[in-house]
Coordinates of C-alpha atoms in Angstrom, one line a residue:
M1 CA 0.2 0.1 -0.1
G2 CA 1.5 3.3 -1.2
N3 CA 1.5 6.9 0.5
L4 CA -2.1 7.7 0.6
T5 CA -3.1 11.6 -0.2
T6 CA -6.1 13.6 -0.8
V7 CA -5.0 14.1 -4.8
K8 CA -6.3 17.5 -6.0
E9 CA -4.7 17.3 -9.4
F10 CA -2.8 15.0 -11.7
L11 CA 0.5 15.6 -13.9
L12 CA -0.2 14.8 -17.5
L13 CA 3.5 13.7 -19.0
G14 CA 2.1 13.7 -22.7
F15 CA 4.2 12.2 -25.2
G16 CA 7.7 12.8 -23.0
Y17 CA 10.8 14.2 -24.3
L18 CA 10.4 14.1 -28.2
H19 CA 14.3 15.6 -28.9
G20 CA 13.0 18.9 -30.9
L21 CA 9.9 16.9 -32.5
Q22 CA 7.1 18.3 -30.2
F23 CA 6.5 21.6 -32.4
F24 CA 6.5 19.5 -35.8
L25 CA 3.8 17.1 -34.0
F26 CA 2.0 20.2 -32.5
G27 CA 1.4 21.6 -36.4
I28 CA 0.6 17.9 -37.5
F29 CA -2.0 17.4 -34.8
L30 CA -3.4 21.0 -34.3
G31 CA -4.1 20.5 -38.3
M32 CA -6.1 17.6 -38.0
Y33 CA -8.0 19.1 -35.0
V34 CA -8.6 22.1 -37.3
V35 CA -9.6 19.7 -40.4
T36 CA -11.8 17.5 -38.2
L37 CA -13.8 20.8 -36.9
L38 CA -14.1 22.4 -40.2
G39 CA -15.0 19.2 -41.6
N40 CA -17.8 18.3 -39.2
L41 CA -19.2 22.0 -39.5
L42 CA -19.3 22.1 -43.1
I43 CA -21.5 19.1 -43.0
L44 CA -23.5 20.4 -40.4
I45 CA -24.1 23.6 -42.4
I46 CA -24.6 21.7 -45.3
I47 CA -27.2 19.2 -44.0
S48 CA -29.2 22.5 -42.3
L49 CA -29.1 24.7 -45.8
D50 CA -30.3 22.0 -48.3
R51 CA -33.7 20.8 -48.4
N52 CA -32.9 17.8 -50.3
L53 CA -30.9 16.1 -47.4
Q54 CA -34.1 16.2 -45.4
T55 CA -33.8 12.4 -44.9
P56 CA -33.4 10.7 -42.0
M57 CA -30.1 9.6 -43.1
Y58 CA -28.8 13.0 -42.8
F59 CA -31.0 13.9 -39.7
F60 CA -28.7 10.9 -38.0
L61 CA -25.2 12.4 -39.7
S62 CA -26.0 15.8 -38.2
N63 CA -26.1 14.2 -34.8
F64 CA -22.8 11.8 -35.7
S65 CA -21.0 15.2 -36.7
F66 CA -22.0 17.1 -34.0
L67 CA -21.1 14.3 -31.8
E68 CA -17.3 14.2 -33.4
I69 CA -16.7 18.0 -32.8
W70 CA -17.1 17.0 -29.2
Y71 CA -15.7 13.7 -29.1
I72 CA -12.1 14.9 -30.3
T73 CA -12.4 18.4 -28.3
S74 CA -12.6 16.6 -25.2
I75 CA -9.1 15.4 -25.8
A76 CA -7.4 17.5 -28.2
P77 CA -6.7 20.9 -26.7
K78 CA -4.8 19.1 -23.3
M79 CA -3.1 17.0 -25.7
L80 CA -1.9 20.0 -27.9
Q81 CA -0.7 21.7 -24.7
T82 CA 1.4 18.9 -23.2
L83 CA 3.2 18.9 -26.9
L84 CA 3.6 22.8 -26.5
V85 CA 4.6 23.5 -23.1
G86 CA 5.7 19.7 -21.8
P87 CA 3.9 18.0 -19.0
K88 CA 0.6 19.8 -18.1
V89 CA -1.2 19.8 -14.7
I90 CA -5.0 18.7 -15.0
S91 CA -7.3 19.4 -12.1
F92 CA -9.2 16.4 -10.0
V93 CA -12.1 17.4 -11.2
G94 CA -11.0 18.4 -14.9
C95 CA -9.6 14.7 -14.9
V96 CA -12.9 13.4 -14.0
V97 CA -14.7 15.5 -16.5
Q98 CA -12.5 14.7 -19.3
F99 CA -12.9 11.0 -18.5
Y100 CA -16.5 11.1 -18.1
F101 CA -17.3 13.1 -21.4
F102 CA -14.8 11.1 -23.6
G103 CA -16.3 7.9 -22.5
S104 CA -20.0 9.6 -23.2
M105 CA -19.2 10.4 -26.8
A106 CA -17.6 7.4 -27.5
V107 CA -20.7 5.2 -26.1
A108 CA -23.1 7.6 -28.2
E109 CA -21.0 7.1 -30.9
C110 CA -21.3 3.0 -30.9
F111 CA -25.3 3.5 -30.3
L112 CA -25.4 6.2 -33.2
L113 CA -23.5 4.0 -35.8
A114 CA -26.0 1.2 -35.0
A115 CA -28.9 3.7 -35.3
M116 CA -27.6 4.8 -38.8
S117 CA -27.1 1.0 -39.9
Y118 CA -30.8 0.5 -39.0
D119 CA -31.8 3.3 -41.0
H120 CA -30.0 1.9 -44.2
Y121 CA -31.4 -1.6 -43.5
L122 CA -34.9 -0.1 -43.4
A123 CA -34.1 2.0 -46.7
I124 CA -32.7 -0.7 -48.5
C125 CA -34.6 -4.0 -47.1
S126 CA -38.1 -2.4 -46.9
P127 CA -38.3 0.9 -49.5
L128 CA -42.2 0.8 -49.5
Q129 CA -42.5 0.9 -45.8
Y130 CA -39.6 3.3 -45.2
P131 CA -41.0 6.3 -44.8
S132 CA -43.6 5.3 -42.2
L133 CA -41.2 3.3 -40.4
M134 CA -38.7 5.6 -40.1
N135 CA -40.7 8.8 -39.3
L136 CA -39.9 11.7 -37.1
H137 CA -40.6 10.0 -33.8
T138 CA -38.5 6.9 -34.8
C139 CA -35.5 9.2 -35.7
V140 CA -35.7 11.3 -32.4
L141 CA -36.2 8.4 -30.2
L142 CA -33.1 6.5 -32.0
A143 CA -30.9 9.9 -31.5
S144 CA -32.0 10.7 -27.9
G145 CA -31.8 7.2 -27.0
S146 CA -28.0 7.2 -28.2
W147 CA -27.1 10.5 -26.5
L148 CA -28.6 9.4 -23.2
G149 CA -27.2 5.9 -23.4
G150 CA -23.9 7.6 -23.8
F151 CA -24.2 10.2 -21.1
L152 CA -25.3 7.3 -18.5
T153 CA -23.2 4.5 -19.4
P154 CA -19.9 5.7 -18.0
V155 CA -21.4 7.1 -14.8
V156 CA -20.7 4.0 -12.8
T157 CA -17.4 3.6 -14.3
V158 CA -16.5 7.0 -13.0
A159 CA -17.9 6.7 -9.7
M160 CA -16.1 3.6 -9.1
T161 CA -12.8 4.7 -10.3
F162 CA -12.5 8.2 -8.8
Q163 CA -13.6 7.1 -5.4
L164 CA -10.4 4.7 -5.0
P165 CA -7.5 5.8 -2.9
F166 CA -5.0 7.5 -4.8
C167 CA -1.3 7.2 -3.8
A168 CA 1.1 10.2 -3.4
T169 CA 2.4 9.8 -6.9
Y170 CA -0.1 11.7 -9.1
T171 CA 2.0 11.4 -12.6
M172 CA 0.2 9.9 -15.2
D173 CA 2.3 8.8 -18.5
H174 CA -0.3 9.5 -21.1
F175 CA -2.0 12.5 -22.5
F176 CA -5.2 12.6 -21.2
C177 CA -7.1 11.1 -18.4
D178 CA -8.1 7.2 -19.6
L179 CA -9.0 4.6 -17.4
A180 CA -5.7 2.5 -17.5
P181 CA -3.3 5.2 -16.3
V182 CA -5.7 6.4 -13.5
L183 CA -5.9 3.0 -12.2
K184 CA -2.1 2.9 -12.1
L185 CA -2.3 5.2 -9.4
A186 CA -4.8 3.9 -7.3
C187 CA -3.4 2.5 -4.1
S188 CA -6.0 -0.4 -3.7
D189 CA -7.2 -3.3 -5.2
T190 CA -8.9 -2.2 -8.9
E191 CA -10.0 -5.3 -10.0
I192 CA -13.4 -4.9 -8.9
V193 CA -13.1 -1.6 -11.3
E194 CA -11.5 -3.4 -13.9
K195 CA -14.3 -6.2 -14.5
T196 CA -17.3 -4.1 -13.8
T197 CA -16.0 -1.5 -16.8
F198 CA -14.8 -4.5 -18.7
L199 CA -18.6 -5.7 -18.6
L200 CA -19.9 -2.3 -19.3
A201 CA -17.6 -1.5 -22.3
S202 CA -18.6 -5.1 -23.8
F203 CA -22.0 -4.4 -23.8
V204 CA -22.3 -1.1 -25.3
T205 CA -19.5 -2.2 -27.8
M206 CA -20.7 -5.6 -28.9
V207 CA -24.5 -5.1 -28.8
P208 CA -24.4 -2.1 -31.3
F209 CA -21.6 -3.9 -33.3
V210 CA -23.8 -7.1 -33.6
L211 CA -26.5 -5.0 -34.7
T212 CA -24.8 -3.4 -37.3
V213 CA -23.4 -6.4 -38.3
A214 CA -26.7 -8.0 -38.8
S215 CA -28.0 -5.0 -40.5
Y216 CA -25.5 -5.2 -43.3
I217 CA -25.8 -9.0 -43.7
H218 CA -29.6 -8.4 -44.6
I219 CA -28.4 -5.5 -46.7
V220 CA -25.9 -7.4 -48.6
A221 CA -28.5 -9.9 -49.0
A222 CA -31.4 -7.7 -50.7
V223 CA -28.7 -5.8 -52.8
L224 CA -27.5 -9.3 -54.1
R225 CA -31.2 -10.1 -55.4
I226 CA -31.5 -6.6 -57.2
P227 CA -31.0 -8.1 -60.9
S228 CA -29.5 -5.0 -62.4
A229 CA -25.7 -3.9 -61.9
A230 CA -26.7 -0.3 -61.6
G231 CA -29.1 -0.9 -58.9
K232 CA -26.9 -3.0 -56.9
R233 CA -24.2 -0.2 -57.2
R234 CA -26.7 2.7 -56.5
A235 CA -27.4 0.4 -52.9
F236 CA -24.3 0.0 -52.1
S237 CA -23.4 3.5 -52.6
T238 CA -26.1 4.7 -50.2
C239 CA -24.4 3.0 -47.2
S240 CA -20.5 3.1 -48.4
S241 CA -19.7 6.1 -46.7
H242 CA -21.2 4.4 -43.2
L243 CA -19.7 1.1 -43.9
T244 CA -16.2 2.7 -44.2
V245 CA -16.5 4.9 -40.9
V246 CA -17.8 1.9 -38.7
T247 CA -15.0 -0.2 -40.3
L248 CA -12.6 2.5 -39.1
Y249 CA -14.2 3.0 -35.7
Y250 CA -14.4 -0.8 -34.9
G251 CA -11.3 -1.8 -36.5
T252 CA -9.4 0.3 -34.5
L253 CA -11.1 -0.6 -31.4
G254 CA -10.5 -4.2 -32.1
T255 CA -6.6 -3.4 -32.8
V256 CA -6.7 -1.5 -29.4
Y257 CA -8.1 -4.3 -27.3
A258 CA -6.4 -7.0 -29.3
V259 CA -3.3 -6.4 -27.1
P260 CA -4.2 -6.6 -23.4
A261 CA -3.5 -3.1 -21.3
A262 CA -1.2 -5.0 -18.9
T263 CA 1.4 -6.0 -21.9
R264 CA 1.3 -2.7 -23.7
A265 CA 4.3 -0.2 -23.3
A266 CA 3.2 3.3 -22.3
V267 CA 4.4 4.4 -25.7
L268 CA 2.5 1.9 -27.5
N269 CA -0.6 2.4 -25.4
K270 CA -0.3 6.4 -26.6
I271 CA -0.2 5.5 -30.3
F272 CA -3.4 3.3 -29.8
S273 CA -5.0 5.7 -28.7
L274 CA -4.3 8.4 -31.0
F275 CA -6.2 6.2 -33.6
Y276 CA -9.5 6.3 -31.9
T277 CA -9.0 10.0 -30.4
V278 CA -7.4 12.1 -33.3
V279 CA -7.3 10.1 -36.6
T280 CA -10.5 8.6 -36.7
P281 CA -12.6 11.8 -36.0
M282 CA -10.5 13.6 -38.7
V283 CA -11.4 10.8 -41.2
N284 CA -14.8 10.2 -40.7
P285 CA -15.6 13.8 -42.3
I286 CA -13.4 13.5 -45.3
V287 CA -15.2 9.9 -45.9
Y288 CA -18.8 11.7 -45.8
S289 CA -17.7 14.5 -48.1
L290 CA -15.6 12.6 -50.7
R291 CA -17.3 9.0 -50.8
N292 CA -21.0 11.0 -50.4
K293 CA -22.7 11.9 -53.9
D294 CA -25.4 14.0 -52.2
V295 CA -23.2 16.1 -50.1
Q296 CA -20.9 16.9 -53.0
K297 CA -24.2 17.9 -55.3
A298 CA -25.2 19.8 -52.2
V299 CA -22.0 21.8 -51.8
R300 CA -22.2 22.6 -55.5
R301 CA -26.0 23.4 -55.4
L302 CA -25.2 25.9 -52.3
M303 CA -22.4 27.3 -54.2
S304 CA -24.0 28.1 -57.0
H305 CA -27.0 29.4 -55.1
W306 CA -24.7 31.5 -53.2
A307 CA -23.1 32.8 -56.4
S308 CA -26.6 33.9 -57.8
A309 CA -28.4 35.0 -54.5
K310 CA -26.7 38.8 -54.8
G311 CA -29.5 39.8 -57.2
S312 CA -32.2 37.8 -55.7
S313 CA -34.9 38.9 -53.1
G314 CA -37.1 37.3 -51.0
P315 CA -36.8 35.0 -47.6
P316 CA -34.3 32.4 -47.5
P317 CA -35.9 28.9 -47.4
P318 CA -35.9 27.1 -44.4
P319 CA -33.0 25.1 -43.5
G320 CA -33.0 21.4 -44.5
S321 CA -33.0 19.9 -41.0
I322 CA -35.9 22.3 -39.6
F323 CA -37.6 21.5 -43.2
F324 CA -37.2 17.8 -42.4
L325 CA -39.1 18.1 -39.1
R326 CA -41.4 20.4 -40.6
T327 CA -42.4 17.7 -43.3
A328 CA -42.3 14.8 -40.8
W329 CA -44.6 16.5 -38.7
A330 CA -46.9 17.0 -41.1
S331 CA -47.1 14.0 -42.9
M332 CA -47.4 12.4 -39.3
K333 CA -50.6 14.7 -38.8
D334 CA -51.9 13.8 -42.2
T335 CA -51.7 9.8 -41.1
K336 CA -53.4 10.3 -38.1
H337 CA -56.1 12.0 -40.2

């Protein structure tokens, strides 16, 4: 048992001594952070301004882009500080907030990806029933359930982790408050916390993953039954961006958890963490903008509209996401009548 103390702060070592490379890496990671923010903001703006993107698919994508902004923002600023000025102190409360917020965003992302795969499943496998099945109520329920699940799930882990007694040594060999480096500072047995966290993490990752895989099995089976090659390409293109993002996200998680944390060196643990905290969030908006023809067409339409808007008059059309909510609500009322 170590020397127990009331911990008020932790010292994040970041990436350690980099022999002059810290400014180079700072520039790279700052660029990645900016690209992630601008890419997701661009997607949000396009969806809210283009009426043609008034569909459930882009309703979920706007939620996903909003989530990605906060996902990377919970990690990147403190990481950039450690690169620029070296080891950085983070308060105990700040560590708890970062730990909780990052965990919430990660869990919500799993649920949102599953909701998006369900949307694709209904669109391809049940096209005639799709408008009635994926209505406003269903969209809001799936999105709000994803956010609620994300915010509630980490509460148990956070409460159990930060009530542990910590030793006088408060140095954390990482660039953010992650579970493994925090537990290393505890001066008591962490087995219960580790097992509980493992069970929760398994549930919130495997259940959405299985649902996503099941959705795509049905999607592939439905697409293969389409007689024309053009129809198959059109159906696959509908969900290719989402499938790429799912593969990147779960592929990264699989790589991280394939190697037991106890056998990983601190440097390797940081490299793995970089992939799912910085690299993947940056790639996602690029995938949705480069591989998605609807988004590309929307950008061209908006640029054309803005170019010709100087000589036009009259009120602008309602944003696409608001228009979707209006039309969906109107259709629900018509259905009742």
